[in-house]
Short mmCIF file of C-alpha atoms and ligand atoms in Angstrom, two decimals:
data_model
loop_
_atom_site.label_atom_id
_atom_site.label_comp_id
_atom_site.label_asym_id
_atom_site.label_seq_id
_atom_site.Cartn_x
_atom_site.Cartn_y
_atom_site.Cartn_z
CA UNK A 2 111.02 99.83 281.00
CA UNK A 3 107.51 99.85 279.44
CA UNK A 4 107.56 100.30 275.48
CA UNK A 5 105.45 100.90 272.94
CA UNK A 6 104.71 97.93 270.83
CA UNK A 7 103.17 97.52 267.58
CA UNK A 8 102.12 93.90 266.53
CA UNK A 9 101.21 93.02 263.31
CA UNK A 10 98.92 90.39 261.56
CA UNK A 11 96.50 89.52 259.08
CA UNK A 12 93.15 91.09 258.28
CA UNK A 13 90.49 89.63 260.64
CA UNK A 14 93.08 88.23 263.09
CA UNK A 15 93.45 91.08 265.48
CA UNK A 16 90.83 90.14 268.06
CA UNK A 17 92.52 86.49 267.94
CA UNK A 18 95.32 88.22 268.26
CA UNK A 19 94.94 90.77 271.33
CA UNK A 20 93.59 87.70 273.24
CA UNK A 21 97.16 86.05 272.89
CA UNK A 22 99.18 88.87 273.36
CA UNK A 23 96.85 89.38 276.59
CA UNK A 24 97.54 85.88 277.69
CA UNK A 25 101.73 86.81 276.85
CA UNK A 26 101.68 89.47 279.16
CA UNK A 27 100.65 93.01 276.78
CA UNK A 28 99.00 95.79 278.59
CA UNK A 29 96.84 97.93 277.41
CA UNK A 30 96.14 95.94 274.27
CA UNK A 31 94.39 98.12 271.14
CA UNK A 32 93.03 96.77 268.14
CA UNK A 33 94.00 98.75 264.94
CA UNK A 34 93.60 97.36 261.09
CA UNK A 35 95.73 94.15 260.73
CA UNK A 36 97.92 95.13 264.26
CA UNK A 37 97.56 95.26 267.92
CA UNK A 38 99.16 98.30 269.49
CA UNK A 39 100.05 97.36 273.16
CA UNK A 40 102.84 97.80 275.87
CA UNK A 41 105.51 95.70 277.57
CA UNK A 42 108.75 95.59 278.45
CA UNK A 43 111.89 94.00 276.13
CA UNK A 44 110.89 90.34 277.59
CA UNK A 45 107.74 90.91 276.85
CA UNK A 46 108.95 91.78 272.60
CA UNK A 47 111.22 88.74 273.04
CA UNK A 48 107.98 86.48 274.72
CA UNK A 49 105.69 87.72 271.56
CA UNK A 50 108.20 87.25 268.66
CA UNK A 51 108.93 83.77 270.21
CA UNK A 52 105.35 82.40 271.33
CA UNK A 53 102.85 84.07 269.34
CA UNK A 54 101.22 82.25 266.95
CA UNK A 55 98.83 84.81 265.01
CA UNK A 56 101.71 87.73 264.87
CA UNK A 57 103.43 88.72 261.64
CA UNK A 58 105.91 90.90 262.85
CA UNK A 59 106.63 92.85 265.92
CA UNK A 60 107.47 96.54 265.65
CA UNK A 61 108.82 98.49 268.68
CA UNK A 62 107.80 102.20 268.79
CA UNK A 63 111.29 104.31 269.16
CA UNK A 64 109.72 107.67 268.63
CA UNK A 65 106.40 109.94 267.49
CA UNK A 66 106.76 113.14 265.97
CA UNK A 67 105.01 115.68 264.01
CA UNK A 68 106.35 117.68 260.71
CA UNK A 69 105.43 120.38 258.60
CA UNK A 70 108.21 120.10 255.92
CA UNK A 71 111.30 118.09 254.82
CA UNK A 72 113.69 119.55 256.95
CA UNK A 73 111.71 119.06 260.05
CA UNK A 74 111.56 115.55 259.30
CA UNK A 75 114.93 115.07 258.78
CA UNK A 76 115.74 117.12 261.88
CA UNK A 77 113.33 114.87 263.90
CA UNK A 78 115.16 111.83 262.79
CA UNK A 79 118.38 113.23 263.05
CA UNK A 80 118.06 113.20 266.80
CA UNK A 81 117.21 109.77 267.20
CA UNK A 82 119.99 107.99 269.01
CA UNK A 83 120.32 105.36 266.32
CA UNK A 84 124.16 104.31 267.66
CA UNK A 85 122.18 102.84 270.93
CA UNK A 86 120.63 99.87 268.61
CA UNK A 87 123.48 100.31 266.07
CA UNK A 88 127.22 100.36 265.06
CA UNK A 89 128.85 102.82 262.73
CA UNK A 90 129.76 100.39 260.93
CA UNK A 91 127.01 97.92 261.20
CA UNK A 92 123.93 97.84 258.46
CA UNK A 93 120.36 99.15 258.16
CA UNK A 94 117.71 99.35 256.13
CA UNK A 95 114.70 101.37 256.16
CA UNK A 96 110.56 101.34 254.87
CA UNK A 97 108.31 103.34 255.04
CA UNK A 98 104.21 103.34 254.94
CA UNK A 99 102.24 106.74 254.48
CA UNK A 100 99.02 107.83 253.86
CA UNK A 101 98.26 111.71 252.43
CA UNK A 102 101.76 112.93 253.39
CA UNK A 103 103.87 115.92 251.93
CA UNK A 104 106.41 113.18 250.09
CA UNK A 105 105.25 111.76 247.29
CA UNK A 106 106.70 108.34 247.34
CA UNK A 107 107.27 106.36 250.52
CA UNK A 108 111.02 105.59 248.97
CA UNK A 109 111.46 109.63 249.39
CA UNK A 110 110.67 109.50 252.95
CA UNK A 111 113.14 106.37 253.49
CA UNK A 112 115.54 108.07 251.93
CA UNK A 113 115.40 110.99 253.51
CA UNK A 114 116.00 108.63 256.93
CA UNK A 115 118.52 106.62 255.54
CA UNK A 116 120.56 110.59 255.19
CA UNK A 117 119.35 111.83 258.48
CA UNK A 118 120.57 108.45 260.40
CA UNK A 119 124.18 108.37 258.11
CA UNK A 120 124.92 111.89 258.85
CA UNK A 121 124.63 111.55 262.53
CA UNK A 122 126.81 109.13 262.50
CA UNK A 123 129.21 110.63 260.24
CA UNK A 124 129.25 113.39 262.18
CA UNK A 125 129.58 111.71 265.71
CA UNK A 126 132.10 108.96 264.29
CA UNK A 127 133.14 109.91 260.73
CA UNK A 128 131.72 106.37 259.52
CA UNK A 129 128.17 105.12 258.27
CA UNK A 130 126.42 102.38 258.64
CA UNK A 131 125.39 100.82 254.84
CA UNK A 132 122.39 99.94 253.65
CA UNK A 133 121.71 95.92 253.50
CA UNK A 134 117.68 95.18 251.93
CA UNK A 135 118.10 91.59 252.48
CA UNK A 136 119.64 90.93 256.06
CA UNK A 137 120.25 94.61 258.07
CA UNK A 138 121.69 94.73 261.56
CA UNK A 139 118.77 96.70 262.12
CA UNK A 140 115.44 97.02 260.21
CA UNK A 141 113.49 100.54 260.46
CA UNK A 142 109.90 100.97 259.74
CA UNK A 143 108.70 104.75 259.41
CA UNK A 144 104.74 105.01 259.41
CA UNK A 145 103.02 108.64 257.84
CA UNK A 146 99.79 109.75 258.43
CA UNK A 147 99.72 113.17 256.84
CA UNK A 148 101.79 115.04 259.33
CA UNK A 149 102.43 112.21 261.68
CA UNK A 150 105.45 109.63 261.84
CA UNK A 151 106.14 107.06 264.40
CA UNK A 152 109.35 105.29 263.70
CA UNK A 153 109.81 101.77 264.83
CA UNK A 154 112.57 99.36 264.75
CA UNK A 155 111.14 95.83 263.21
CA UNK A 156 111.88 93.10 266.05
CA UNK A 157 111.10 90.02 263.63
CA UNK A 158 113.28 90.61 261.02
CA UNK A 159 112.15 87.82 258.37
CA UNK A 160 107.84 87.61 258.74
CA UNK A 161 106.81 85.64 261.78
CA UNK A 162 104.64 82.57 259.59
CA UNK A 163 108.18 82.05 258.08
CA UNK A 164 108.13 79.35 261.71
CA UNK A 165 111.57 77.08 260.30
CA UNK A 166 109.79 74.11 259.66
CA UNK A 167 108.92 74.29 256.10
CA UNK A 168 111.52 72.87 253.92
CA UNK A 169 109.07 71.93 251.19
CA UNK A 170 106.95 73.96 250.13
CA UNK A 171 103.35 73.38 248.14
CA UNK A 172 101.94 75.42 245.82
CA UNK A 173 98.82 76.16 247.39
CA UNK A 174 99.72 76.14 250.95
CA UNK A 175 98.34 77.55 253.62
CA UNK A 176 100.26 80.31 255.31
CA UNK A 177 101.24 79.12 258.81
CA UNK A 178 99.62 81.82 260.79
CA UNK A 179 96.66 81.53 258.98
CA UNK A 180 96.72 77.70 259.63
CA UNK A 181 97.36 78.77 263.34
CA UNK A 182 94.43 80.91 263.44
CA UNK A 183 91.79 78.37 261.64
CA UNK A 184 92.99 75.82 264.78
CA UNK A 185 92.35 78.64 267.14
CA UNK A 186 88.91 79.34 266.12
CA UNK A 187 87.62 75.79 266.27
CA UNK A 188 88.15 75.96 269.97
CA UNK A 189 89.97 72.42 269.98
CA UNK A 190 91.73 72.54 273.22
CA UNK A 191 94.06 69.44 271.93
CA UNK A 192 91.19 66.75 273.66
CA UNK A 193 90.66 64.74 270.00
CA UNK A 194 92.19 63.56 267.09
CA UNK A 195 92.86 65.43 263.73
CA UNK A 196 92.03 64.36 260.62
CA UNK A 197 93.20 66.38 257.54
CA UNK A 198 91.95 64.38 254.68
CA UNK A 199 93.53 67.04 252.09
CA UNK A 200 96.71 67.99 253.49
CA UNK A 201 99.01 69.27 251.07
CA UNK A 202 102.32 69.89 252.70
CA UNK A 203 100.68 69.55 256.70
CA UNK A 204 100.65 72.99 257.61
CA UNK A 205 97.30 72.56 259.43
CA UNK A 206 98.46 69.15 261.11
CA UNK A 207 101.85 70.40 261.92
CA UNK A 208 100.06 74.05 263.83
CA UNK A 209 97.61 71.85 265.48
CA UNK A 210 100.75 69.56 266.95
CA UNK A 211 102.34 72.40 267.73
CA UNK A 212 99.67 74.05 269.73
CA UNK A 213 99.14 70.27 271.70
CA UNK A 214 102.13 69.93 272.28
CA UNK A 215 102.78 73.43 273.49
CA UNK A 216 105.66 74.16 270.89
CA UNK A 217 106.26 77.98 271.06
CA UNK A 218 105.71 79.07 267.44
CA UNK A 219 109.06 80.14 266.89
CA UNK A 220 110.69 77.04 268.02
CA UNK A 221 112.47 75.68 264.84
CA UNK A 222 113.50 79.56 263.65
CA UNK A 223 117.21 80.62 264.03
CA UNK A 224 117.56 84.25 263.55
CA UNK A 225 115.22 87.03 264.89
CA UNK A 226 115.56 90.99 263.42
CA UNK A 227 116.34 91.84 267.76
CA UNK A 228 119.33 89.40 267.96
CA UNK A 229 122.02 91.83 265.79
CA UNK A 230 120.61 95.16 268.33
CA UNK A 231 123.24 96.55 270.34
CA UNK A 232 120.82 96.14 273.27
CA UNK A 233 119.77 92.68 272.55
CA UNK A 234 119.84 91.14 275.85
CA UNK A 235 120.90 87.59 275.77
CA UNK A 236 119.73 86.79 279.21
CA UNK A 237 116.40 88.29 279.07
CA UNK A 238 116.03 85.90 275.84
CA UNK A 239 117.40 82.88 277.76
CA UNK A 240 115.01 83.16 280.27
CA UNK A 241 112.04 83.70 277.70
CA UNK A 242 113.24 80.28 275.81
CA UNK A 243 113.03 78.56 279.21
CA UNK A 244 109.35 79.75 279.73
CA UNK A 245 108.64 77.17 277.07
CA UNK A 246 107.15 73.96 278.85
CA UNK A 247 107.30 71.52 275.50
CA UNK A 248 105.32 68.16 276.27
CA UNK A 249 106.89 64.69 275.57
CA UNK A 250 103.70 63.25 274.46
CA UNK A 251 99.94 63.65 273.99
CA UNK A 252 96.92 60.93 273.94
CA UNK A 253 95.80 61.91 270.83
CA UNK A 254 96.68 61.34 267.00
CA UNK A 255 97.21 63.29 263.88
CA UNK A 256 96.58 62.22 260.13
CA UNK A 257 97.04 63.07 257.01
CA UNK A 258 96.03 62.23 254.07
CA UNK A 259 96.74 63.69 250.49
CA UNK A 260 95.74 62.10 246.85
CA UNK A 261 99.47 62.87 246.06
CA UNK A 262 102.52 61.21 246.58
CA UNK A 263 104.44 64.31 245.67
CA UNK A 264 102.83 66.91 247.91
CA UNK A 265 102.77 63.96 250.81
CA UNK A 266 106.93 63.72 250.02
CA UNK A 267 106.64 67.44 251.18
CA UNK A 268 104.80 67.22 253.86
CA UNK A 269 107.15 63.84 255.36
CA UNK A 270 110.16 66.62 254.85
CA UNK A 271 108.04 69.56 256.88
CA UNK A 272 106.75 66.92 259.70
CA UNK A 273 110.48 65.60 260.18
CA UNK A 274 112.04 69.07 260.34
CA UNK A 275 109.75 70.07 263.27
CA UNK A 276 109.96 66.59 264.74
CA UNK A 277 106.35 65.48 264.56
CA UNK A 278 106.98 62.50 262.48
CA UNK A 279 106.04 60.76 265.90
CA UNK A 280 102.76 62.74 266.08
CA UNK A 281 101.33 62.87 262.80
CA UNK A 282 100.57 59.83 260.39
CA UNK A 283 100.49 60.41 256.63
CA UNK A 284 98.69 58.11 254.34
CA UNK A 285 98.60 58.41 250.08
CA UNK A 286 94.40 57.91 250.18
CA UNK A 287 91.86 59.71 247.66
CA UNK A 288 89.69 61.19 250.50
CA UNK A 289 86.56 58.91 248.59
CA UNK A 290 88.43 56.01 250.75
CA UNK A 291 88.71 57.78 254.15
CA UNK A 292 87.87 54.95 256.56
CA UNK A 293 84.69 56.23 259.16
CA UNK A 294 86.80 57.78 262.55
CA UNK A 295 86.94 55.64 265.40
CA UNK A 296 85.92 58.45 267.91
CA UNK A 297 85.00 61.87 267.83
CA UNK A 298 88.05 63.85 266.01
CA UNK A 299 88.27 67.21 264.45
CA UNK A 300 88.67 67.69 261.20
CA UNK A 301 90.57 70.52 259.10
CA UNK A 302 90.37 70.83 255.45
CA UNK A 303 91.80 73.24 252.95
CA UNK A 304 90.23 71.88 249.31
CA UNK A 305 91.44 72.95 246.12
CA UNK A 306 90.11 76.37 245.21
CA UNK A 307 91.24 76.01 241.65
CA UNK A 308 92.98 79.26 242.34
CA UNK A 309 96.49 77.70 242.55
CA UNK A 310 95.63 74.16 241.68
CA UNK A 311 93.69 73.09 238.66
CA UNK A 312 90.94 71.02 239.36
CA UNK A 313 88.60 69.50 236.48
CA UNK A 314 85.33 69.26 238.27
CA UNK A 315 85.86 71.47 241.28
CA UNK A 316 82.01 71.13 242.47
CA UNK A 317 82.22 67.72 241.93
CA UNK A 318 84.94 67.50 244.05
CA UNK A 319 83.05 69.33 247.08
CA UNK A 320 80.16 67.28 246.75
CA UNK A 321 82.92 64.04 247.15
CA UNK A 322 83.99 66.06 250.46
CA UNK A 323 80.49 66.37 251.80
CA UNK A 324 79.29 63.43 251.28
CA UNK A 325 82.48 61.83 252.94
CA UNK A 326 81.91 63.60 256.00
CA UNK A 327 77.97 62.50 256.06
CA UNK A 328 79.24 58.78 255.90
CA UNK A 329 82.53 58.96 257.60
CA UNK A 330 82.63 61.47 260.25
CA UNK A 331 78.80 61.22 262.73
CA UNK A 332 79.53 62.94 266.01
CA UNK A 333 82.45 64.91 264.38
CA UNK A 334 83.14 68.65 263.61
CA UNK A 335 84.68 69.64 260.47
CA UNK A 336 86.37 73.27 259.52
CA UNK A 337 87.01 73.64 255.97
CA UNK A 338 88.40 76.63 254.38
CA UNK A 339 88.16 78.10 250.79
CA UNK A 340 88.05 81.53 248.84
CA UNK A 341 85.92 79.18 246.36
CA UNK A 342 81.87 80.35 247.74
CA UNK A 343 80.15 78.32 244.75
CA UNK A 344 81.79 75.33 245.22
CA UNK A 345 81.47 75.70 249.03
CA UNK A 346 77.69 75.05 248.44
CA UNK A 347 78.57 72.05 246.61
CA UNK A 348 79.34 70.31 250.22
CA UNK A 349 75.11 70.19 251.22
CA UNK A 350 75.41 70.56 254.70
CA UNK A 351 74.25 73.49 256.58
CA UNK A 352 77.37 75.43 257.84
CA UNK A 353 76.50 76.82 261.81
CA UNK A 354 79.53 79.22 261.50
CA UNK A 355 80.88 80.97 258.56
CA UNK A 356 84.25 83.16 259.04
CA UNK A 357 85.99 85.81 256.85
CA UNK A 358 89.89 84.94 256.88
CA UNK A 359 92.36 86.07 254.45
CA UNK A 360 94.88 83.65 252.95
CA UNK A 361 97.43 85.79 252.14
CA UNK A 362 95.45 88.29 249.42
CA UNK A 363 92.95 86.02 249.24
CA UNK A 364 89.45 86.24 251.10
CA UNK A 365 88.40 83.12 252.43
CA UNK A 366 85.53 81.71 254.03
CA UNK A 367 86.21 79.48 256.93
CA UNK A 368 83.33 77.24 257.71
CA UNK A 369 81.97 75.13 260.67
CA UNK A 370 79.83 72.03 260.03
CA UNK A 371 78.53 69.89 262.78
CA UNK A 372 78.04 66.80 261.82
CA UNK A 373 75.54 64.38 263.39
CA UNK A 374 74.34 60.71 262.48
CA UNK A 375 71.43 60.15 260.24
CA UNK A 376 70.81 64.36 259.44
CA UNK A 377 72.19 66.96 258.51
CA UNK A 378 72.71 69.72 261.09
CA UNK A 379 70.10 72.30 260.71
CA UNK A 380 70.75 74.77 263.61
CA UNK A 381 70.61 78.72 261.35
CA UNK A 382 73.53 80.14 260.32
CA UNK A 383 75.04 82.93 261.17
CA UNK A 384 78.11 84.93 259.32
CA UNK A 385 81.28 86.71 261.38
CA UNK A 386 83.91 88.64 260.61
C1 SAM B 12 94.94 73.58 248.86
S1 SAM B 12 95.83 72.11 248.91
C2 SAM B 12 96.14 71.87 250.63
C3 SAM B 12 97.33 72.65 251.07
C4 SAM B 12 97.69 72.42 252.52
N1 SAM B 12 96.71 72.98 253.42
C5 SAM B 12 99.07 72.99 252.81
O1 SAM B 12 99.19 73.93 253.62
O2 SAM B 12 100.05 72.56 252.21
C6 SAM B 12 94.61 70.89 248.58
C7 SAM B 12 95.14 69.47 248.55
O3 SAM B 12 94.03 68.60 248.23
C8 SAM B 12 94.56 67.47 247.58
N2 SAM B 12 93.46 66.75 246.89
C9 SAM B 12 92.80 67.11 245.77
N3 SAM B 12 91.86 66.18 245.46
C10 SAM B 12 91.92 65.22 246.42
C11 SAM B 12 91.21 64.01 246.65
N4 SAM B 12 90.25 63.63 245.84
N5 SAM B 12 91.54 63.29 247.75
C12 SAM B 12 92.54 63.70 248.58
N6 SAM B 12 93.26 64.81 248.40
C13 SAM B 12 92.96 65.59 247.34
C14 SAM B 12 95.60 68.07 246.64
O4 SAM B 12 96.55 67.09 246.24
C15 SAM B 12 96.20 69.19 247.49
O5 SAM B 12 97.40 68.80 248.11
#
């Protein structure tokens, strides 16, 4: 049967976005503000939770209704065959988003679910489900625009970047979709080596393994929101595991390097729980003794933006990054991203792409330098969103 499906991401991701869910099957793919609405069938919600690599969460679309007034709402909901996904005496929990409705607070509203789902089943088995925030049998979301709701049931359960590889986690890391997406938009189709000569905790080493290696991104996660559905259909998700075609090796290597011992401790942990510590090579270097690459190889960086990390001389330390890649990296391309635009500058070398991601809250530019021996690349600029 062909549902309704409403996939969620990060500002500026959605075109990335409706080009995987394409490639995963979605028809009639729409892009909205941080979500691509499209269709498929319950494989297809099983295929996106487990493969995508740009999605946050993945909503399915249970019903659309208008409402003029409280009771109407409630009535609406009312009639919603909630014991199909759920038992009497299972658990549920339920948000709510709205924009210029009649409630005032979007807690009314879920409230006003949470009665009109209870009583049903009070009525129809003289026991209620209870409410559970942290870890519901099933998790509702209930979108308002004015007189408008669409109710969904939330797929994912825990956010999709939340992959089940990181153990450790760094202060300033990257989030893992966001990592996902930065690896996306450099085009690498897996055919060099990567150098990350500020790696933190390896989220952008570990997303760029995964994507050689073809590693659906929800390999390493245990639970999904879908698995405690009455309808969850443990074939259909069998068969969508199996779809996975994992390689054994690739002809290319992976390094990282990271002025700290601590945050390289973390990122040993992260590499080992996805089982990359075959893949990727960490080294304790200040990136001022990064040795000149051997062959063309791609590098990622995410500097300090001072935000999260103090850094003394945070220019200073931009200028170090430039001129490493001037001396180091001829015949290279390097993608570095930071919400820090001054010290950006600091790098001297013309950027030919410049990117508007969002880390999190934070806007960030993502940049593109191409680096070639004895100049600096001149070709003009341009900016994208
Ligand atoms: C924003 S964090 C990177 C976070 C990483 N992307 C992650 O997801 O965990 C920047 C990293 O740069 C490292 N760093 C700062 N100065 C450095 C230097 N001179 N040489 C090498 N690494 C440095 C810090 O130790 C820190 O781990």
């Amino acid at each position: 049967m062909r549902e309704k499906i409403l996939v969620k991401t990060f500002a500026g991701l959605e075109l990335l976005l409706q080009e995987e869910l394409i490639e995963l099957g979605g028809l009639n793919c729409t892009i909205l503000s941080r979500a691509v609405q499209c269709e498929g069938d319950i494989r297809f919600l099983y295929r996106v939770n487990y493969f995508s690599r740009l999605a946050l969460r993945v909503l399915l679309q249970v019903k659309e209704f208008v409402f003029r007034n409280n009771k109407e709402y409630y009535d609406e909901l009312y009639n919603v065959e909630v014991e199909k996904f759920l038992e009497p005496s299972g658990t549920l929990a339920i948000s709510t988003t709205m924009h210029q409705s009649i409630f005032k607070t979007p807690l009314y509203a879920s409230l006003l679910a949470k009665d009109a789902f209870c009583d049903r089943f009070r009525h129809r088995y003289d026991q209620r489900p209870s409410v559970d925030k942290e870890q519901p049998d099933v998790q509702f979301h209930i979108h308002i625009f004015e007189n408008k709701a669409t109710l969904y049931l939330d797929s994912s359960g825990d956010s999709l970047h939340k992959r089940g590889y990181r153990i450790s986690t760094h202060p300033a890391a990257l989030n893992e979709v966001v990592a996902a997406a930065i690896i996306k938009h450099t085009g690498w189709k897996a055919d060099s080596d990567v150098i990350d000569f500020m790696c933190g905790s390896a989220t952008l080493l570990i997303e760029a393994a995964m994507i050689a290696l073809n590693i659906p991104a929800g390999f390493y996660r245990q639970r999904y929101g879908f698995f405690s559905w009455l309808t969850f259909n443990q074939n259909e998700w069998k068969k969508v595991k199996t779809e996975a075609d994992i390689k054994e090796d690739v002809p290319i290597d992976f390094y990282g390097y990271d002025i700290s011992g601590r945050y390289l401790g973390m990122a040993a942990k992260n590499i080992e729980k996805a089982r990359l510590t075959d893949f990727i090579k960490l080294k304790k270097q200040n990136l001022i003794e990064t040795h000149p690459a051997r062959r063309p190889t791609l590098i990622v960086l995410n500097p300090p933006y001072g935000e999260r990390l103090n850094v003394d001389d945070i220019g200073g330390l931009y200028k170090q990054i430039g001129d490493t890649l001037k001396k180091n990296f001829s015949n290279c391309t390097a993608w570095i991203i930071s919400s820090d635009t001054n010290a950006l500058k600091q790098i001297g070398l013309h950027a030919s792409r410049k990117i508007t991601l969002f880390n999190g809250a934070l806007e960030c530019k993502l940049m593109k330098f191409e680096l070639y021996e004895g100049r600096k690349y001149s070709a003009p600029s341009h900016s994208e969103r």
